CSV table of C-alpha atoms in Angstrom, one decimal:
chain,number,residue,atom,x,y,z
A,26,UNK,CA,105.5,130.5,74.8
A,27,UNK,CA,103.0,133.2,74.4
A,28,UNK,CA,103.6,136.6,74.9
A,29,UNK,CA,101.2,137.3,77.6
A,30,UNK,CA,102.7,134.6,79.7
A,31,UNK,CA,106.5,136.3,79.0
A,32,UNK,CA,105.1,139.5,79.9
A,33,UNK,CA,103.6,138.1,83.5
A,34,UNK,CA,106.8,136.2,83.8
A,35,UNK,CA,109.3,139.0,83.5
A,36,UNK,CA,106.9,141.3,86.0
A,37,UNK,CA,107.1,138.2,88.8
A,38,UNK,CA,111.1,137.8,87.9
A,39,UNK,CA,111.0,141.5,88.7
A,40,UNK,CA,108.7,141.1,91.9
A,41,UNK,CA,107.5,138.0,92.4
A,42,UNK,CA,104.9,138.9,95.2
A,43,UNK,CA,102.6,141.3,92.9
A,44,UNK,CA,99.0,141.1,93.6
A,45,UNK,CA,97.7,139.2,90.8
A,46,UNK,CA,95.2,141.9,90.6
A,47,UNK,CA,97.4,145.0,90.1
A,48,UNK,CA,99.4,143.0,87.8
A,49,UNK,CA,96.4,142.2,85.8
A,50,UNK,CA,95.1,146.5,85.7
A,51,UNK,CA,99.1,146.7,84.5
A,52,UNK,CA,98.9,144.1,81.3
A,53,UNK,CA,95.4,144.3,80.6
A,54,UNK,CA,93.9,141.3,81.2
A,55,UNK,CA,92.0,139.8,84.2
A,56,UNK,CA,93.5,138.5,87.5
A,57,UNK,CA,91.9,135.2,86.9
A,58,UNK,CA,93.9,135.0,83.7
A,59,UNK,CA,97.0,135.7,85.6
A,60,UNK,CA,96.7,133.1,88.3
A,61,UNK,CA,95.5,130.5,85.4
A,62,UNK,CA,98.7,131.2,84.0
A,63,UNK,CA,100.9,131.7,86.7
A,64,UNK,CA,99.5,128.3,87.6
A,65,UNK,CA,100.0,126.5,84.6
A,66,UNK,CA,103.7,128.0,84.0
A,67,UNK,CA,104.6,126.4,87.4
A,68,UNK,CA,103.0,123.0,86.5
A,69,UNK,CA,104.7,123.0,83.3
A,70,UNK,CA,108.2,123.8,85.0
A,71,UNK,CA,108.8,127.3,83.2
A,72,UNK,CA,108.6,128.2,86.4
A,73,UNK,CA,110.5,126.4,88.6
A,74,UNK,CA,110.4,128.6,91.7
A,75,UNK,CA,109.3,132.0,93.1
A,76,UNK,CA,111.2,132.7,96.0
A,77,UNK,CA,113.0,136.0,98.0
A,78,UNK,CA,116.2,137.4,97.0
A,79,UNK,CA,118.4,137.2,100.5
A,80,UNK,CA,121.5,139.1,101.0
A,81,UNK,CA,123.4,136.1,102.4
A,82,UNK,CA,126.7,138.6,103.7
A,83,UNK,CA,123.5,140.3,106.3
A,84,UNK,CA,123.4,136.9,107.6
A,85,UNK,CA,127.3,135.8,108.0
A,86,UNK,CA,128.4,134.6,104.9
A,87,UNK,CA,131.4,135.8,103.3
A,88,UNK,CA,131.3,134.5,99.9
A,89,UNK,CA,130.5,131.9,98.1
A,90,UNK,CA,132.6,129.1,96.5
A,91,UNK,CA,132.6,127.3,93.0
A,92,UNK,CA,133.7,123.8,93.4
A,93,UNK,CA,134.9,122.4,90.1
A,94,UNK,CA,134.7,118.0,90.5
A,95,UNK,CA,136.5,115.7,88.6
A,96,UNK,CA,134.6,112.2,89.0
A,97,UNK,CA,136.4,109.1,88.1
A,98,UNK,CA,136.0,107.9,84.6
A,99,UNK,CA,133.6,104.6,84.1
A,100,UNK,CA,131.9,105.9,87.3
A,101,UNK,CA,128.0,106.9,86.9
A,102,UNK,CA,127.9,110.7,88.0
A,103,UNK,CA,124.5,110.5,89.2
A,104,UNK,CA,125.7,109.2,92.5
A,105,UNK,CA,127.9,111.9,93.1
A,106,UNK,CA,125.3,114.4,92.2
A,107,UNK,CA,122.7,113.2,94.6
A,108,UNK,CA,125.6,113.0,97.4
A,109,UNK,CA,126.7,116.6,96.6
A,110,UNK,CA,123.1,118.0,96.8
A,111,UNK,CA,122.5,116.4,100.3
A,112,UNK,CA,125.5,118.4,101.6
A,113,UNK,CA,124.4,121.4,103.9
A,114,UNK,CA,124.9,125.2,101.9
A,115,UNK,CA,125.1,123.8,98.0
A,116,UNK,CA,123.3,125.9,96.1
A,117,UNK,CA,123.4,124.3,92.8
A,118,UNK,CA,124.8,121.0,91.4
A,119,UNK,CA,125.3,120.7,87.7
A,120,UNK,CA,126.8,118.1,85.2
A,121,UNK,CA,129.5,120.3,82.7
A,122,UNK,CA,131.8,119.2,79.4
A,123,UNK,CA,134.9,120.2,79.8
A,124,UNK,CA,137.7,120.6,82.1
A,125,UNK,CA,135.7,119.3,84.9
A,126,UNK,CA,132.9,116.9,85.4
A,127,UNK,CA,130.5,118.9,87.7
A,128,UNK,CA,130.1,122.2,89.3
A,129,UNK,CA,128.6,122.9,92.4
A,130,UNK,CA,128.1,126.3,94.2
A,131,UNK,CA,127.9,126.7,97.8
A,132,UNK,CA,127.7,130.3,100.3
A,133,UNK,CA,130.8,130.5,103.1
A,134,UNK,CA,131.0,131.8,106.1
A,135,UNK,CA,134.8,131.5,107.2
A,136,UNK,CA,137.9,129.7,106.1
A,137,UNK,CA,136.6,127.0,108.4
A,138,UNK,CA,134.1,126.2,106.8
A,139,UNK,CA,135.6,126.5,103.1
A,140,UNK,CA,137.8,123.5,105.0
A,141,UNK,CA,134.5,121.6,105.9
A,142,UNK,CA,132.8,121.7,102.5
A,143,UNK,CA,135.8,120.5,100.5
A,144,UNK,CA,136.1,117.5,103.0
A,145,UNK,CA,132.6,117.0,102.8
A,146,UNK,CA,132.6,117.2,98.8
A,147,UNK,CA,135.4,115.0,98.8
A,148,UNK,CA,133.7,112.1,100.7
A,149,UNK,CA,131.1,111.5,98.3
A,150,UNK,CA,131.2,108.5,96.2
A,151,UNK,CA,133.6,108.6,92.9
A,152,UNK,CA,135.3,112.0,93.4
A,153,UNK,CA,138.2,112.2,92.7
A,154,UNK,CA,139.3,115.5,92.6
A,155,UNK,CA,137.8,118.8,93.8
A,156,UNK,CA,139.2,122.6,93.0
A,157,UNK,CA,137.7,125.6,94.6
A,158,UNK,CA,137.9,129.1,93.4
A,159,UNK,CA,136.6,131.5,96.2
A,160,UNK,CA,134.0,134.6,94.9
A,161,UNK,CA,133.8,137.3,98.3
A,162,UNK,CA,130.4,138.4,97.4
A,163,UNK,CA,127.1,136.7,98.0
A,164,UNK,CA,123.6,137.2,97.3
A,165,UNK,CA,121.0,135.1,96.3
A,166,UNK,CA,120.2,134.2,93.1
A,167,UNK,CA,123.0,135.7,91.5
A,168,UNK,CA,121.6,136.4,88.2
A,169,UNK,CA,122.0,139.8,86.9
A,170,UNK,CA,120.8,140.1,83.1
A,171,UNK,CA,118.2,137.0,82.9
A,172,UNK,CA,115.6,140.4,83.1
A,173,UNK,CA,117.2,141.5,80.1
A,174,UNK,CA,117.4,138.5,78.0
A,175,UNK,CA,113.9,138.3,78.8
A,176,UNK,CA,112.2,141.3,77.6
A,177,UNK,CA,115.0,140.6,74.4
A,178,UNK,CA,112.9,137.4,73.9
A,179,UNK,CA,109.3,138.8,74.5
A,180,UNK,CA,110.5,141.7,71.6
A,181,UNK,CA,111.3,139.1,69.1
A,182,UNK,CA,107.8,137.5,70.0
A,183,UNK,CA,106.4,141.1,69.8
A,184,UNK,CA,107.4,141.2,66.3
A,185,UNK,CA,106.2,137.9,64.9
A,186,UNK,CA,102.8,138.3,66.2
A,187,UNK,CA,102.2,140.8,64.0
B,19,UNK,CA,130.8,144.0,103.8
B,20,UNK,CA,127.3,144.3,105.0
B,21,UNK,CA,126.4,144.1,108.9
B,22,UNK,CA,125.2,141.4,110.4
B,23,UNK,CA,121.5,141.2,111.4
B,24,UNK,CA,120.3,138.9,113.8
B,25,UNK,CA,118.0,137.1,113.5
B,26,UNK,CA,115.8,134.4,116.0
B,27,UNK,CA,114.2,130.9,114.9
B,28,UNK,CA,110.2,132.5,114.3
B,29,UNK,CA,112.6,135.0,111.7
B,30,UNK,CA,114.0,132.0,110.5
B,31,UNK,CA,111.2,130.0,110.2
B,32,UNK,CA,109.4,132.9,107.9
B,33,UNK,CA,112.5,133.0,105.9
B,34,UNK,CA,112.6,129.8,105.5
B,35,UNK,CA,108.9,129.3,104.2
B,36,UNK,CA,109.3,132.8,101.7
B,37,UNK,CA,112.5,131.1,100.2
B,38,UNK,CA,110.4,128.1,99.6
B,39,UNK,CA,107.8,130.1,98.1
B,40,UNK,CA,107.4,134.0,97.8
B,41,UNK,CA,103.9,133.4,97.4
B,42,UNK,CA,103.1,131.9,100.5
B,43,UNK,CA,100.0,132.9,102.1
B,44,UNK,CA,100.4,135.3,105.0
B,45,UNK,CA,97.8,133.1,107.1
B,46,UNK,CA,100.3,130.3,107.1
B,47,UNK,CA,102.9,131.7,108.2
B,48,UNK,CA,101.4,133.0,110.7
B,49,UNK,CA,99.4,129.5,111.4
B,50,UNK,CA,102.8,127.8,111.1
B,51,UNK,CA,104.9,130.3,113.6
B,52,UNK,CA,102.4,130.6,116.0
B,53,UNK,CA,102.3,134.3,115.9
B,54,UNK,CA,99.7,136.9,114.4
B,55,UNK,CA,99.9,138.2,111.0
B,56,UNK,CA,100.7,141.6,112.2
B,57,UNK,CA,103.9,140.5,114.0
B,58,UNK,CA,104.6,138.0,110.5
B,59,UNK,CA,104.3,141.3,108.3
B,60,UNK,CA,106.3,142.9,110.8
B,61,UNK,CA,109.4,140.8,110.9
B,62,UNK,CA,109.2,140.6,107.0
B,63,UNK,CA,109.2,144.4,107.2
B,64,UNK,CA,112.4,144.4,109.5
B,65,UNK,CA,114.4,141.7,106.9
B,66,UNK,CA,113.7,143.7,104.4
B,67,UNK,CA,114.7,147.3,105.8
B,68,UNK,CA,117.9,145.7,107.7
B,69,UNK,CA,118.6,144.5,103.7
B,70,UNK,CA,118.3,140.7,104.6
B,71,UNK,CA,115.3,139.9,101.6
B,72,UNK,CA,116.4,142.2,98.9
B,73,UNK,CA,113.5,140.8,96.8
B,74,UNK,CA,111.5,138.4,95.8
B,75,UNK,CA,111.5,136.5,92.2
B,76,UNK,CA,110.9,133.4,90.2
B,77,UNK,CA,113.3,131.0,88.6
B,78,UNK,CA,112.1,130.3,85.2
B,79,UNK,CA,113.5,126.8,83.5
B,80,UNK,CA,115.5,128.4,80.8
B,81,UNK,CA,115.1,126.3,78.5
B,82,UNK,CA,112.1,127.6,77.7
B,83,UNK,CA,114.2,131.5,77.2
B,84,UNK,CA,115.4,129.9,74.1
B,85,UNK,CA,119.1,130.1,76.5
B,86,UNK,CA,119.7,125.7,76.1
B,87,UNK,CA,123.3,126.3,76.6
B,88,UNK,CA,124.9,127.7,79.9
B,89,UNK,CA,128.6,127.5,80.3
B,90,UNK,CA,130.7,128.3,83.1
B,91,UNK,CA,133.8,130.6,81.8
B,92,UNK,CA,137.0,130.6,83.9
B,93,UNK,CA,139.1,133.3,83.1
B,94,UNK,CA,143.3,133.5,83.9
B,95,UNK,CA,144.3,137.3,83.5
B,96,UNK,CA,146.6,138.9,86.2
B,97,UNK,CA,146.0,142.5,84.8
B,98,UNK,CA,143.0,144.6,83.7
B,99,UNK,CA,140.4,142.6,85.9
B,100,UNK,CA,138.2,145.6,86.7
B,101,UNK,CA,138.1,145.8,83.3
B,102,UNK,CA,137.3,142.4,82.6
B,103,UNK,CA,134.5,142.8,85.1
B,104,UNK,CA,133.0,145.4,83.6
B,105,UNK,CA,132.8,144.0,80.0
B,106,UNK,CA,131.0,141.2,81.7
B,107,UNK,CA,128.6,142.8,83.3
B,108,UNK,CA,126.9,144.8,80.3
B,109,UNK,CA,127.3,141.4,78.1
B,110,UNK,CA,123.1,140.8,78.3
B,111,UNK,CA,124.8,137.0,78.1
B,112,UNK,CA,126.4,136.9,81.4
B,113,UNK,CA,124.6,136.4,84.5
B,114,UNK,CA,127.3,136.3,86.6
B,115,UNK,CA,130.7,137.9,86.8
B,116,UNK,CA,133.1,137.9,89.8
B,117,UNK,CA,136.7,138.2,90.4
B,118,UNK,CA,137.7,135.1,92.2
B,119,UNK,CA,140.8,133.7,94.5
B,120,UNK,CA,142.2,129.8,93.2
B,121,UNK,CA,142.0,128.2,90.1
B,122,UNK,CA,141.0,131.0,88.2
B,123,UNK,CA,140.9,135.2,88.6
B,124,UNK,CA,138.0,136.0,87.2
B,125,UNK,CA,134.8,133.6,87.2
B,126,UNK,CA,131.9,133.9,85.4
B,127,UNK,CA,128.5,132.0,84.1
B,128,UNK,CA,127.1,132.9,80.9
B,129,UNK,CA,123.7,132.2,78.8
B,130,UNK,CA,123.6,131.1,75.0
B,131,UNK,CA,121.7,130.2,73.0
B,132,UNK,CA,123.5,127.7,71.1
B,133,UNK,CA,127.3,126.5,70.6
B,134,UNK,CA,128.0,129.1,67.9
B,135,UNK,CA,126.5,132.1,70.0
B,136,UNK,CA,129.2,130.5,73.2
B,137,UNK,CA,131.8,130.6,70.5
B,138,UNK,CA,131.4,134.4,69.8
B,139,UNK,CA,131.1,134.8,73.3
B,140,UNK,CA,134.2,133.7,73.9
B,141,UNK,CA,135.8,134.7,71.3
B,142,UNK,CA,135.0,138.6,72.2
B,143,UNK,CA,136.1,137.8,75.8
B,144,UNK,CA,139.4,136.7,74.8
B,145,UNK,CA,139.7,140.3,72.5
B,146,UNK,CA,140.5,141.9,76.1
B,147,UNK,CA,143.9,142.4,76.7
B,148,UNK,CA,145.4,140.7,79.8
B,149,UNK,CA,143.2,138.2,79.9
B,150,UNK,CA,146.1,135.1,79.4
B,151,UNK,CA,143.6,132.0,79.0
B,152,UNK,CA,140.4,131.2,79.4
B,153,UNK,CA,138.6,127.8,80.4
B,154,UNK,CA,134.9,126.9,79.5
B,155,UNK,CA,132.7,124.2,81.1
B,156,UNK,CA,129.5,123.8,79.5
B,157,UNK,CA,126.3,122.9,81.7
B,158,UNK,CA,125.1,119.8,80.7
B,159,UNK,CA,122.6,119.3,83.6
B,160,UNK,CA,119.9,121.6,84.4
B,161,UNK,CA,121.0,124.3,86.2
B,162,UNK,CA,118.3,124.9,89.4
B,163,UNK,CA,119.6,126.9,92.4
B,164,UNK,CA,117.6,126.2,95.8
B,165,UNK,CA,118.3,128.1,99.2
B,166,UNK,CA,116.1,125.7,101.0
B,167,UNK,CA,119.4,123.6,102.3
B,168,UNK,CA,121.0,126.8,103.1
B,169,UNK,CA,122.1,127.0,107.3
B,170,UNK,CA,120.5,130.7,107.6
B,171,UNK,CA,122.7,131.4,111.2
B,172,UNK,CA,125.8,130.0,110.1
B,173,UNK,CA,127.6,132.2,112.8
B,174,UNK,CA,125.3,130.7,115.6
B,175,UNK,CA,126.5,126.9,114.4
B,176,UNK,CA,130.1,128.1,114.9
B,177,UNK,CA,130.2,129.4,118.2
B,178,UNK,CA,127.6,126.3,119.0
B,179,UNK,CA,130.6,124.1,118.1
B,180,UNK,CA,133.0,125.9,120.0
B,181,UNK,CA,131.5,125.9,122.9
């Protein structure tokens, strides 16, 4: 990755609705540069998303809740992943090494329906067993220091080009 | 805990299209809800001043950060959480630190950039006293977060149910 790009990428992780123009006056370079590579870095999946940031508690969530699946052994996981990402609220699936085969993420409103989800989870095909651990805070994305690591990266980058 | 703002289907419907793409054109929004543009920007306005959109971003495949390893840390430690919390937080590694209720007390995701840079994670994290164990699950899928499945009135659907 170029610099340039890691520069307009940490400016939209900071506000992703910028006018490519003033963005543009801010690094330098011209607006049609920035929407070239705004472009590109979407088609090339750096990008993966530009979306709002929602305070989920202002809309009657509660929290949020890490589900931690164990999937029976010899089963393909794939299955259960596609299953778990149909189910209404989940965030995020992911495969993980360790205690637990996957990890899924999903915003709750009440105890209810903490009760719903696990059922729900526990339905799809090959699980076999699901632990929760309940977070009471909920915002969306929940990623504090990605800005940091960021501008850590473009630094580094900073440095070599010379 | 914030309070609630209500919200109607035309705010739900704009919500719904920003969260699918921050970008999106005013025009279609506005084509799309059936309203003006002015009434659009003003119910974005309102979200944002009643603290409902906090912001807008981009998700960037972090892969490309030079961050391939992502790891979910579980952390057992009946004492000192605040504490434990707070280490977290200024760790540029971690991206997410919470104190939880179930399996574990604290939980937390964190960003590496390779095995040996989780390992000295960790192995800081487990310098703090009161923390008893601690459990790591690395990511071995890629980690993409969506709201687009989210139910954005899940009060209404309750008392829907009920009733």
């Amino acid at each position: 990755m170029e610099r340039l790009d890691l520069l307009i990428l940490s400016e939209l992780m900071k506000d992703a609705q910028v006018s490519f123009a003033e963005l543009a006056k801010k690094l330098g370079t011209s607006s049609y540069a920035i929407r070239s590579r705004y472009a590109r870095m979407k088609q090339e999946g750096i990008i993966y998303k530009s979306t709002v940031c929602i305070d989920l508690s202002k809309l009657g969530y509660q929290g949020r809740v890490f589900l931690l699946i164990t999937v029976s052994p010899q089963q393909p996981k794939n299955e259960t992943v596609l299953a778990l990402k149909k189910i209404k609220n989940v965030i995020t699936v992911t495969e993980i090494i360790g205690a637990f085969d996957l990890l899924a993420m999903a915003p709750v409103s009440d105890f209810n329906s903490i009760r719903t989800l696990v059922d729900e989870v526990n339905r799809a095909p090959n699980v076999e067993r699901v632990e929760i651990v309940c977070v009471n805070e909920i915002f969306f994305p929940t990623s504090r220091n990605l800005q940091k690591i960021l501008s850590k990266r473009s630094q580094g980058l900073a440095m070599t080009d010379r | 805990m914030g309070t609630l703002v209500e919200i109607d289907e035309i705010d739900k419907k704009i919500l719904g299209m920003l969260i699918a793409d921050a970008r999106v054109r005013l025009k279609d929004v506005a084509k799309a809800c059936e309203i003006s543009s002015v009434s659009v920007l003003k119910r974005i306005k309102r979200l944002r001043v009643s603290g409902v959109i906090l912001g807008a971003t981009v998700l960037p495949n972090l892969d490309f950060l030079g961050h391939r390893m992502a790891a979910t840390i579980g952390i057992e430690a009946n004492t000192n959480q605040d504490q434990v919390v707070r280490f977290l937080e200024e760790h540029t590694h971690v991206v997410d630190a919470s104190t939880c209720i179930g399996k574990y007390d604290l939980i937390s995701v964190v960003l590496t950039e390779d095995i040996y840079h989780l390992e000295r994670v960790v192995g800081e994290l487990k310098k703090i006293s009161g923390i008893r164990r601690v459990t790591v699950n690395v990511w071995s899928g890629k980690p993409q977060f969506t709201l687009e499945n989210i139910d954005l009135q899940p009060r209404k659907r309750d008392s829907d149910g009920k009733t």
